Amino acid sequence: MAKKAFSFRAPGRRRGRLRHGGAVIAVAAVIALAGTACTTASSGPVATGPTPPAVMVLKQGADNSNGDIFIAPDGGPVGGPEIISNTGKVIWFHTVPAGDWATDFRTQTYQGKPVLTWWQGTGFGGPSSGTDYIYNDRYRQIAEVKAGNGYSADGHEFLITPWNTALIVADTITTANLTSTGGPADQAVIDGIVQEIDISTGKVLFQWNSADHVPYSDSHTPRPASAAMPWDWFHINAVHLDTDGNLLINSRFTWTTYKVSLRTGKIIWELGGKQSTFKLTAAPGQVLDSAGEIFAYQHDPEAIGNDEYTLFDNESDGGIGLLPHSRVVTVKLDLSTKVATLVKSVDQPEGLVAPAEGNAQTTRNGDLFVGWGALPYISEFSPSGHLLFNAQLPDGVTSYRAYRLPWNPAG
């Protein structure tokens, strides 16, 4: 398959708009159906109205029982949560207002029932302002979640726990004294916040602030030239549950995933970065990056059991990369010897680097479904790493995350 070259504006930010050139990729199918502002397009004629971005299916070989594809395309004339089939057919599309983002669109379970969830708001990629929404299987809103304690929900994460609370993230701008590390005494900084929210009441049940637990010196991103310009030193982009119910909090700019006690907020271990609890190694056939790390500028740590974790490994923030391509890595932890081993990796099929965003989901049959973030690609791999499915969004259109999940709406 021929590679495409991409150029980026505003590297390192959420939106380096993507342009492509070079050879044209031969496609297996090109399917783009029109949709209304909120329409179901699974059968019958499709009404006129805002048209969701086309999906170009490059390889259609994952016709399995893993479900439909959930994306939230942005960068085209319209954006919003969208469900498509394995062939690219639009099943449902919900247009968000101009100027809004929609992110992290997926199915979850709330009060024992399947629901659709996403974040919607403004300012994604920096301090954001938004709301998390819950829709039922009739595509009707049944709840919304807002951050508490004066914060605003950020679009990087909206996770419903098995006990029907919500895990969300937020950012806050404050001032830090960095003289101990050679910085100014009044540096504006962006700290990362995690909150657990009672969905029914909006009460904050748990709150964690990155600045209370992680030193600013752990960051890999340079300070701005001016102390007045907020330094995005941590850049929180995920909070997930480990298999024991504690938290996995991910920092893009410290190159670290933190396991954090949901009871006390204390860090249990650090994977990667300047204070890694684990010695980092690579199994035969696997490679560490040029900094000797398993991952860098990463997203979406997922516990898959047996002390193994997958992460979307960007390896770049838009500048010079630590590897020539992005990938998904599987890491095995030995908690007794404190060794973390890179046991598997799946490279971006076009050999490209995603400068931001991205996720990797292990499906119910063991496939790996990948949204390539700021690259306009979606892929699925077999457990052995064979490419089963590959699709492309139009130039300049991307989706922060992508999922393949079962969804059976009410008739």
Tab-separated table of C-alpha atoms in Angstrom:
chain	number	residue	atom	x	y	z
A	1	MET	CA	0.000	0.000	0.000
A	2	ALA	CA	1.407	3.401	-0.948
A	3	LYS	CA	2.183	5.817	1.852
A	4	LYS	CA	0.761	9.294	2.111
A	5	ALA	CA	2.616	12.348	3.268
A	6	PHE	CA	0.956	14.675	5.745
A	7	SER	CA	1.708	18.212	6.841
A	8	PHE	CA	0.559	19.763	10.082
A	9	ARG	CA	-0.412	23.186	11.308
A	10	ALA	CA	-0.004	24.036	14.985
A	11	PRO	CA	1.920	20.841	15.853
A	12	GLY	CA	1.299	19.424	19.296
A	13	ARG	CA	-2.151	20.881	19.603
A	14	ARG	CA	-5.313	18.869	19.346
A	15	ARG	CA	-5.877	19.917	15.767
A	16	GLY	CA	-2.935	19.843	13.422
A	17	ARG	CA	-5.219	19.818	10.374
A	18	LEU	CA	-4.175	17.081	8.035
A	19	ARG	CA	-3.516	17.385	4.328
A	20	HIS	CA	-2.325	14.595	2.110
A	21	GLY	CA	-0.487	14.194	-1.132
A	22	GLY	CA	1.351	11.524	-3.031
A	23	ALA	CA	-0.044	8.366	-4.514
A	24	VAL	CA	-3.742	7.634	-4.475
A	25	ILE	CA	-4.717	4.626	-2.396
A	26	ALA	CA	-6.850	2.067	-4.201
A	27	VAL	CA	-10.036	1.532	-2.264
A	28	ALA	CA	-12.282	-1.416	-1.727
A	29	ALA	CA	-15.347	0.733	-1.211
A	30	VAL	CA	-16.341	4.370	-0.870
A	31	ILE	CA	-19.575	4.882	0.971
A	32	ALA	CA	-21.012	8.201	2.074
A	33	LEU	CA	-24.650	8.505	3.015
A	34	ALA	CA	-26.459	11.702	3.854
A	35	GLY	CA	-28.030	12.162	7.269
A	36	THR	CA	-30.299	14.614	8.992
A	37	ALA	CA	-29.229	16.430	12.114
A	38	CYS	CA	-30.197	13.332	14.052
A	39	THR	CA	-31.175	10.448	11.867
A	40	THR	CA	-31.190	6.679	11.662
A	41	ALA	CA	-30.062	5.472	8.264
A	42	SER	CA	-30.150	1.704	8.640
A	43	SER	CA	-32.934	1.202	6.117
A	44	GLY	CA	-35.105	3.093	3.663
A	45	PRO	CA	-34.384	6.398	1.919
A	46	VAL	CA	-32.164	8.870	3.706
A	47	ALA	CA	-33.453	12.371	4.299
A	48	THR	CA	-31.565	15.394	3.028
A	49	GLY	CA	-29.667	17.547	5.457
A	50	PRO	CA	-26.185	17.790	6.956
A	51	THR	CA	-24.001	15.072	5.468
A	52	PRO	CA	-21.583	13.177	7.711
A	53	PRO	CA	-18.057	12.780	6.358
A	54	ALA	CA	-17.472	9.988	3.865
A	55	VAL	CA	-15.761	6.824	5.031
A	56	MET	CA	-13.439	5.172	2.535
A	57	VAL	CA	-13.108	1.453	3.282
A	58	LEU	CA	-9.622	0.374	2.235
A	59	LYS	CA	-9.809	-3.203	3.503
A	60	GLN	CA	-13.079	-4.848	4.467
A	61	GLY	CA	-12.147	-8.094	6.110
A	62	ALA	CA	-13.426	-7.900	9.663
A	63	ASP	CA	-16.993	-9.043	9.147
A	64	ASN	CA	-17.314	-10.413	12.662
A	65	SER	CA	-19.605	-10.116	15.638
A	66	ASN	CA	-17.686	-7.281	17.275
A	67	GLY	CA	-20.392	-4.753	16.436
A	68	ASP	CA	-20.689	-1.415	14.695
A	69	ILE	CA	-18.088	1.355	14.452
A	70	PHE	CA	-18.398	4.438	16.658
A	71	ILE	CA	-16.605	7.644	15.705
A	72	ALA	CA	-17.028	11.389	16.252
A	73	PRO	CA	-15.589	12.948	13.095
A	74	ASP	CA	-14.424	16.523	13.214
A	75	GLY	CA	-12.896	18.843	10.651
A	76	GLY	CA	-15.519	18.621	7.927
A	77	PRO	CA	-18.519	20.851	7.240
A	78	VAL	CA	-20.393	19.120	10.070
A	79	GLY	CA	-19.321	16.987	12.993
A	80	GLY	CA	-20.840	14.860	15.685
A	81	PRO	CA	-21.305	11.331	17.009
A	82	GLU	CA	-21.684	8.773	14.228
A	83	ILE	CA	-22.320	5.034	14.003
A	84	ILE	CA	-21.283	3.233	10.828
A	85	SER	CA	-21.335	-0.383	9.701
A	86	ASN	CA	-18.366	-2.504	8.661
A	87	THR	CA	-19.029	-1.440	5.061
A	88	GLY	CA	-19.104	2.269	5.971
A	89	LYS	CA	-22.881	2.645	5.877
A	90	VAL	CA	-24.197	5.356	8.184
A	91	ILE	CA	-26.451	3.901	10.880
A	92	TRP	CA	-26.886	7.045	12.986
A	93	PHE	CA	-25.472	10.568	12.943
A	94	HIS	CA	-26.057	13.439	15.359
A	95	THR	CA	-24.882	16.876	14.260
A	96	VAL	CA	-23.418	19.132	16.952
A	97	PRO	CA	-23.701	22.938	16.709
A	98	ALA	CA	-21.094	24.839	14.746
A	99	GLY	CA	-18.088	25.561	16.930
A	100	ASP	CA	-18.644	22.531	19.184
A	101	TRP	CA	-16.572	19.368	19.345
A	102	ALA	CA	-17.902	15.881	20.017
A	103	THR	CA	-15.475	13.286	21.369
A	104	ASP	CA	-15.232	9.837	22.942
A	105	PHE	CA	-18.468	8.520	21.403
A	106	ARG	CA	-19.239	4.922	22.388
A	107	THR	CA	-21.688	2.538	23.991
A	108	GLN	CA	-21.555	1.967	27.734
A	109	THR	CA	-23.782	0.454	30.401
A	110	TYR	CA	-25.725	2.643	32.810
A	111	GLN	CA	-28.076	1.229	35.427
A	112	GLY	CA	-27.867	-2.136	33.705
A	113	LYS	CA	-28.933	-0.859	30.274
A	114	PRO	CA	-26.944	-0.094	27.110
A	115	VAL	CA	-26.520	3.622	26.419
A	116	LEU	CA	-24.696	5.954	24.049
A	117	THR	CA	-22.295	8.453	25.591
A	118	TRP	CA	-20.106	11.326	24.415
A	119	TRP	CA	-18.600	14.664	25.429
A	120	GLN	CA	-19.665	17.852	23.671
A	121	GLY	CA	-18.253	21.316	24.108
A	122	THR	CA	-15.614	23.853	23.087
A	123	GLY	CA	-11.868	24.216	23.433
A	124	PHE	CA	-10.840	20.572	23.106
A	125	GLY	CA	-7.031	20.278	23.201
A	126	GLY	CA	-6.530	22.970	25.836
A	127	PRO	CA	-8.672	24.084	28.760
A	128	SER	CA	-12.134	22.976	27.679
A	129	SER	CA	-15.746	23.666	28.527
A	130	GLY	CA	-18.266	20.937	27.941
A	131	THR	CA	-20.843	18.422	29.085
A	132	ASP	CA	-21.003	14.628	28.965
A	133	TYR	CA	-24.228	13.180	27.589
A	134	ILE	CA	-26.034	9.859	28.053
A	135	TYR	CA	-28.636	8.702	25.489
A	136	ASN	CA	-30.790	5.589	25.702
A	137	ASP	CA	-31.358	2.943	23.035
A	138	ARG	CA	-34.099	5.093	21.504
A	139	TYR	CA	-31.597	7.899	20.883
A	140	ARG	CA	-33.100	10.086	23.608
A	141	GLN	CA	-31.097	11.960	26.208
A	142	ILE	CA	-31.606	10.545	29.708
A	143	ALA	CA	-28.795	12.194	31.675
A	144	GLU	CA	-25.897	14.599	31.511
A	145	VAL	CA	-22.759	14.941	33.598
A	146	LYS	CA	-20.895	18.135	34.421
A	147	ALA	CA	-17.686	18.596	36.366
A	148	GLY	CA	-17.960	19.856	39.928
A	149	ASN	CA	-16.049	22.213	42.218
A	150	GLY	CA	-15.926	24.969	39.621
A	151	TYR	CA	-14.265	22.931	36.873
A	152	SER	CA	-15.547	22.095	33.397
A	153	ALA	CA	-15.483	18.625	31.853
A	154	ASP	CA	-12.774	18.041	29.255
A	155	GLY	CA	-13.408	15.905	26.170
A	156	HIS	CA	-10.641	13.367	26.711
A	157	GLU	CA	-12.660	10.998	28.896
A	158	PHE	CA	-16.180	10.058	29.958
A	159	LEU	CA	-16.250	6.611	31.556
A	160	ILE	CA	-19.221	5.111	33.391
A	161	THR	CA	-18.095	2.765	36.158
A	162	PRO	CA	-19.763	-0.575	36.984
A	163	TRP	CA	-21.221	1.158	40.046
A	164	ASN	CA	-22.937	3.843	37.900
A	165	THR	CA	-20.688	6.794	38.612
A	166	ALA	CA	-18.761	8.786	35.995
A	167	LEU	CA	-15.018	9.246	35.688
A	168	ILE	CA	-14.156	12.490	33.894
A	169	VAL	CA	-11.142	14.763	33.449
A	170	ALA	CA	-10.704	18.525	33.544
A	171	ASP	CA	-7.951	21.128	33.329
A	172	THR	CA	-7.237	24.064	35.590
A	173	ILE	CA	-4.888	27.010	35.057
A	174	THR	CA	-2.971	28.116	38.127
A	175	THR	CA	0.442	29.544	39.059
A	176	ALA	CA	3.453	27.512	40.178
A	177	ASN	CA	6.795	28.459	41.727
A	178	LEU	CA	9.409	26.691	39.570
A	179	THR	CA	12.531	28.361	40.979
A	180	SER	CA	13.780	25.043	42.417
A	181	THR	CA	14.146	23.755	38.845
A	182	GLY	CA	15.473	26.979	37.324
A	183	GLY	CA	12.098	28.352	36.286
A	184	PRO	CA	10.161	31.471	37.196
A	185	ALA	CA	8.413	31.982	40.520
A	186	ASP	CA	5.087	32.735	38.847
A	187	GLN	CA	4.769	30.302	35.924
A	188	ALA	CA	1.215	29.818	34.690
A	189	VAL	CA	0.576	26.059	34.484
A	190	ILE	CA	-2.216	23.740	33.336
A	191	ASP	CA	-2.834	21.027	35.921
A	192	GLY	CA	-4.856	17.881	35.217
A	193	ILE	CA	-7.931	16.994	37.276
A	194	VAL	CA	-9.751	13.665	37.674
A	195	GLN	CA	-13.208	13.548	39.210
A	196	GLU	CA	-15.607	10.743	40.023
A	197	ILE	CA	-19.158	12.094	39.785
A	198	ASP	CA	-22.419	10.657	41.078
A	199	ILE	CA	-24.435	10.776	37.853
A	200	SER	CA	-27.820	11.086	39.514
A	201	THR	CA	-26.893	13.951	41.863
A	202	GLY	CA	-23.817	15.570	40.297
A	203	LYS	CA	-21.917	15.205	43.577
A	204	VAL	CA	-18.122	14.939	43.370
A	205	LEU	CA	-17.136	11.696	45.082
A	206	PHE	CA	-13.393	11.786	44.364
A	207	GLN	CA	-10.961	14.374	43.041
A	208	TRP	CA	-7.290	14.110	42.042
A	209	ASN	CA	-4.992	16.946	40.951
A	210	SER	CA	-1.774	16.147	39.080
A	211	ALA	CA	0.157	18.918	40.850
A	212	ASP	CA	-0.482	17.295	44.248
A	213	HIS	CA	1.229	14.050	43.232
A	214	VAL	CA	3.619	14.628	40.311
A	215	PRO	CA	6.541	17.103	40.245
A	216	TYR	CA	6.600	19.605	37.405
A	217	SER	CA	10.153	18.486	36.636
A	218	ASP	CA	8.796	15.160	35.340
A	219	SER	CA	7.444	16.867	32.219
A	220	HIS	CA	9.071	16.304	28.829
A	221	THR	CA	7.542	19.393	27.226
A	222	PRO	CA	9.526	22.665	27.333
A	223	ARG	CA	8.287	25.651	29.313
A	224	PRO	CA	6.924	28.575	27.286
A	225	ALA	CA	9.150	31.592	26.757
A	226	SER	CA	6.794	33.707	28.865
A	227	ALA	CA	5.755	32.857	32.425
A	228	ALA	CA	2.343	34.294	31.617
A	229	MET	CA	1.716	31.663	28.947
A	230	PRO	CA	0.159	28.541	30.545
A	231	TRP	CA	2.540	25.564	30.469
A	232	ASP	CA	0.701	22.362	29.546
A	233	TRP	CA	3.197	20.289	31.503
A	234	PHE	CA	1.018	17.238	32.287
A	235	HIS	CA	-1.752	17.050	29.674
A	236	ILE	CA	-4.119	14.517	31.176
A	237	ASN	CA	-5.868	12.499	28.451
A	238	ALA	CA	-7.354	9.395	30.069
A	239	VAL	CA	-8.667	7.915	33.283
A	240	HIS	CA	-9.575	4.231	33.176
A	241	LEU	CA	-10.168	1.437	35.652
A	242	ASP	CA	-7.591	-1.234	36.329
A	243	THR	CA	-8.824	-4.773	36.944
A	244	ASP	CA	-8.796	-4.176	40.718
A	245	GLY	CA	-10.965	-1.045	40.531
A	246	ASN	CA	-8.164	1.474	40.977
A	247	LEU	CA	-7.430	4.158	38.392
A	248	LEU	CA	-5.118	4.358	35.403
A	249	ILE	CA	-4.389	8.046	34.797
A	250	ASN	CA	-2.449	8.955	31.683
A	251	SER	CA	-0.171	11.960	31.162
A	252	ARG	CA	0.864	12.681	27.585
A	253	PHE	CA	3.703	15.048	28.467
A	254	THR	CA	5.335	13.105	31.320
A	255	TRP	CA	5.198	9.958	29.120
A	256	THR	CA	3.689	8.150	32.111
A	257	THR	CA	0.667	6.093	33.065
A	258	TYR	CA	-0.033	6.288	36.802
A	259	LYS	CA	-1.906	3.662	38.768
A	260	VAL	CA	-3.745	5.611	41.462
A	261	SER	CA	-5.740	4.451	44.469
A	262	LEU	CA	-9.395	5.393	44.062
A	263	ARG	CA	-9.647	5.408	47.854
A	264	THR	CA	-6.677	7.611	48.806
A	265	GLY	CA	-5.492	9.216	45.555
A	266	LYS	CA	-1.934	8.008	46.148
A	267	ILE	CA	0.151	6.752	43.251
A	268	ILE	CA	0.583	2.969	43.421
A	269	TRP	CA	3.024	2.720	40.494
A	270	GLU	CA	4.297	4.684	37.517
A	271	LEU	CA	4.816	3.110	34.103
A	272	GLY	CA	7.234	5.022	31.866
A	273	GLY	CA	8.634	8.514	32.251
A	274	LYS	CA	11.354	9.907	34.468
A	275	GLN	CA	10.320	8.055	37.653
A	276	SER	CA	9.111	4.740	36.280
A	277	THR	CA	8.532	2.111	38.949
A	278	PHE	CA	9.525	-0.487	36.381
A	279	LYS	CA	12.653	-1.217	34.402
A	280	LEU	CA	11.612	-1.060	30.749
A	281	THR	CA	12.553	-3.947	28.451
A	282	ALA	CA	11.541	-5.317	25.062
A	283	ALA	CA	10.803	-8.935	24.217
A	284	PRO	CA	12.581	-10.512	21.226
A	285	GLY	CA	11.410	-8.877	18.014
A	286	GLN	CA	10.210	-5.727	19.818
A	287	VAL	CA	11.990	-2.366	20.074
A	288	LEU	CA	12.074	0.511	22.529
A	289	ASP	CA	12.046	4.025	21.088
A	290	SER	CA	15.092	6.297	20.752
A	291	ALA	CA	14.666	7.480	24.370
A	292	GLY	CA	14.667	3.900	25.671
A	293	GLU	CA	10.941	4.126	26.422
A	294	ILE	CA	8.139	1.715	25.551
A	295	PHE	CA	5.900	4.667	24.678
A	296	ALA	CA	5.929	8.470	24.436
A	297	TYR	CA	3.170	11.107	24.081
A	298	GLN	CA	0.813	8.165	24.558
A	299	HIS	CA	-2.944	7.813	24.994
A	300	ASP	CA	-5.528	5.353	26.278
A	301	PRO	CA	-4.014	2.854	28.745
A	302	GLU	CA	-6.287	-0.195	28.883
A	303	ALA	CA	-6.028	-3.076	31.358
A	304	ILE	CA	-6.581	-6.358	29.509
A	305	GLY	CA	-5.906	-8.702	32.430
A	306	ASN	CA	-3.013	-10.818	33.675
A	307	ASP	CA	-1.023	-7.623	34.417
A	308	GLU	CA	-1.030	-6.677	30.726
A	309	TYR	CA	-1.931	-3.271	29.298
A	310	THR	CA	-2.360	-1.800	25.844
A	311	LEU	CA	-1.516	1.826	25.020
A	312	PHE	CA	-1.784	3.962	21.919
A	313	ASP	CA	1.830	4.967	21.396
A	314	ASN	CA	2.000	8.247	19.441
A	315	GLU	CA	5.810	8.625	19.691
A	316	SER	CA	5.474	12.295	18.648
A	317	ASP	CA	3.688	15.506	19.573
A	318	GLY	CA	3.997	16.897	16.049
A	319	GLY	CA	7.727	17.553	16.097
A	320	ILE	CA	10.530	15.054	15.621
A	321	GLY	CA	9.343	11.589	16.554
A	322	LEU	CA	11.089	9.016	18.717
A	323	LEU	CA	10.046	6.336	16.225
A	324	PRO	CA	9.258	6.723	12.507
A	325	HIS	CA	5.624	5.661	13.049
A	326	SER	CA	2.937	5.432	15.707
A	327	ARG	CA	1.876	2.064	17.056
A	328	VAL	CA	-0.165	0.212	19.658
A	329	VAL	CA	1.897	-1.499	22.342
A	330	THR	CA	1.094	-4.317	24.767
A	331	VAL	CA	3.048	-4.180	28.016
A	332	LYS	CA	3.439	-7.000	30.541
A	333	LEU	CA	4.217	-5.995	34.129
A	334	ASP	CA	6.082	-8.157	36.613
A	335	LEU	CA	5.067	-6.619	39.909
A	336	SER	CA	7.537	-8.678	41.939
A	337	THR	CA	10.672	-7.857	39.913
A	338	LYS	CA	9.438	-4.394	38.841
A	339	VAL	CA	10.069	-5.092	35.163
A	340	ALA	CA	7.802	-3.887	32.325
A	341	THR	CA	8.227	-5.739	29.040
A	342	LEU	CA	7.029	-4.666	25.607
A	343	VAL	CA	5.598	-7.975	24.400
A	344	LYS	CA	3.674	-6.923	21.279
A	345	SER	CA	3.329	-3.931	18.973
A	346	VAL	CA	1.135	-3.132	15.968
A	347	ASP	CA	2.368	-0.405	13.647
A	348	GLN	CA	0.272	2.201	11.862
A	349	PRO	CA	-0.537	0.489	8.518
A	350	GLU	CA	0.489	3.449	6.351
A	351	GLY	CA	3.716	3.918	8.317
A	352	LEU	CA	2.636	7.348	9.597
A	353	VAL	CA	2.981	9.221	12.868
A	354	ALA	CA	-0.131	10.419	14.731
A	355	PRO	CA	0.926	13.691	16.420
A	356	ALA	CA	-2.063	13.636	18.775
A	357	GLU	CA	-5.096	11.637	19.929
A	358	GLY	CA	-5.767	7.950	19.324
A	359	ASN	CA	-6.977	4.812	21.123
A	360	ALA	CA	-6.799	1.026	21.012
A	361	GLN	CA	-9.663	-1.227	22.068
A	362	THR	CA	-9.448	-4.981	22.600
A	363	THR	CA	-12.738	-6.320	21.254
A	364	ARG	CA	-14.762	-9.169	22.717
A	365	ASN	CA	-13.166	-11.718	20.336
A	366	GLY	CA	-9.625	-10.495	21.011
A	367	ASP	CA	-9.152	-8.304	17.939
A	368	LEU	CA	-7.502	-4.921	18.344
A	369	PHE	CA	-9.566	-1.990	17.055
A	370	VAL	CA	-7.573	1.213	16.617
A	371	GLY	CA	-8.521	4.819	16.025
A	372	TRP	CA	-5.375	6.521	14.742
A	373	GLY	CA	-6.302	9.878	16.266
A	374	ALA	CA	-5.006	12.875	14.325
A	375	LEU	CA	-4.454	10.584	11.348
A	376	PRO	CA	-7.716	9.965	9.465
A	377	TYR	CA	-7.552	6.173	9.712
A	378	ILE	CA	-9.394	3.401	11.558
A	379	SER	CA	-8.038	-0.168	11.652
A	380	GLU	CA	-8.725	-3.603	13.105
A	381	PHE	CA	-6.112	-6.308	13.686
A	382	SER	CA	-6.350	-9.978	14.583
A	383	PRO	CA	-4.716	-11.147	17.849
A	384	SER	CA	-1.669	-12.138	15.782
A	385	GLY	CA	-1.395	-8.612	14.331
A	386	HIS	CA	-2.859	-9.301	10.874
A	387	LEU	CA	-4.658	-6.280	9.395
A	388	LEU	CA	-8.337	-7.214	9.011
A	389	PHE	CA	-10.008	-3.857	8.395
A	390	ASN	CA	-8.790	-0.429	7.378
A	391	ALA	CA	-10.739	2.734	6.595
A	392	GLN	CA	-9.989	6.371	5.947
A	393	LEU	CA	-11.836	9.594	6.675
A	394	PRO	CA	-11.611	12.546	4.260
A	395	ASP	CA	-8.631	14.880	4.290
A	396	GLY	CA	-8.686	17.118	7.351
A	397	VAL	CA	-11.312	15.000	9.130
A	398	THR	CA	-10.296	12.959	12.178
A	399	SER	CA	-11.856	11.267	15.191
A	400	TYR	CA	-10.272	11.526	18.651
A	401	ARG	CA	-11.147	7.897	19.395
A	402	ALA	CA	-12.869	5.068	17.529
A	403	TYR	CA	-14.567	1.934	18.837
A	404	ARG	CA	-16.183	-1.235	17.519
A	405	LEU	CA	-19.015	-2.212	19.849
A	406	PRO	CA	-22.312	-4.112	19.787
A	407	TRP	CA	-25.367	-1.880	19.609
A	408	ASN	CA	-29.006	-2.982	19.358
A	409	PRO	CA	-31.297	0.072	19.474
A	410	ALA	CA	-34.942	-0.282	20.382
A	411	GLY	CA	-37.246	-0.804	17.419
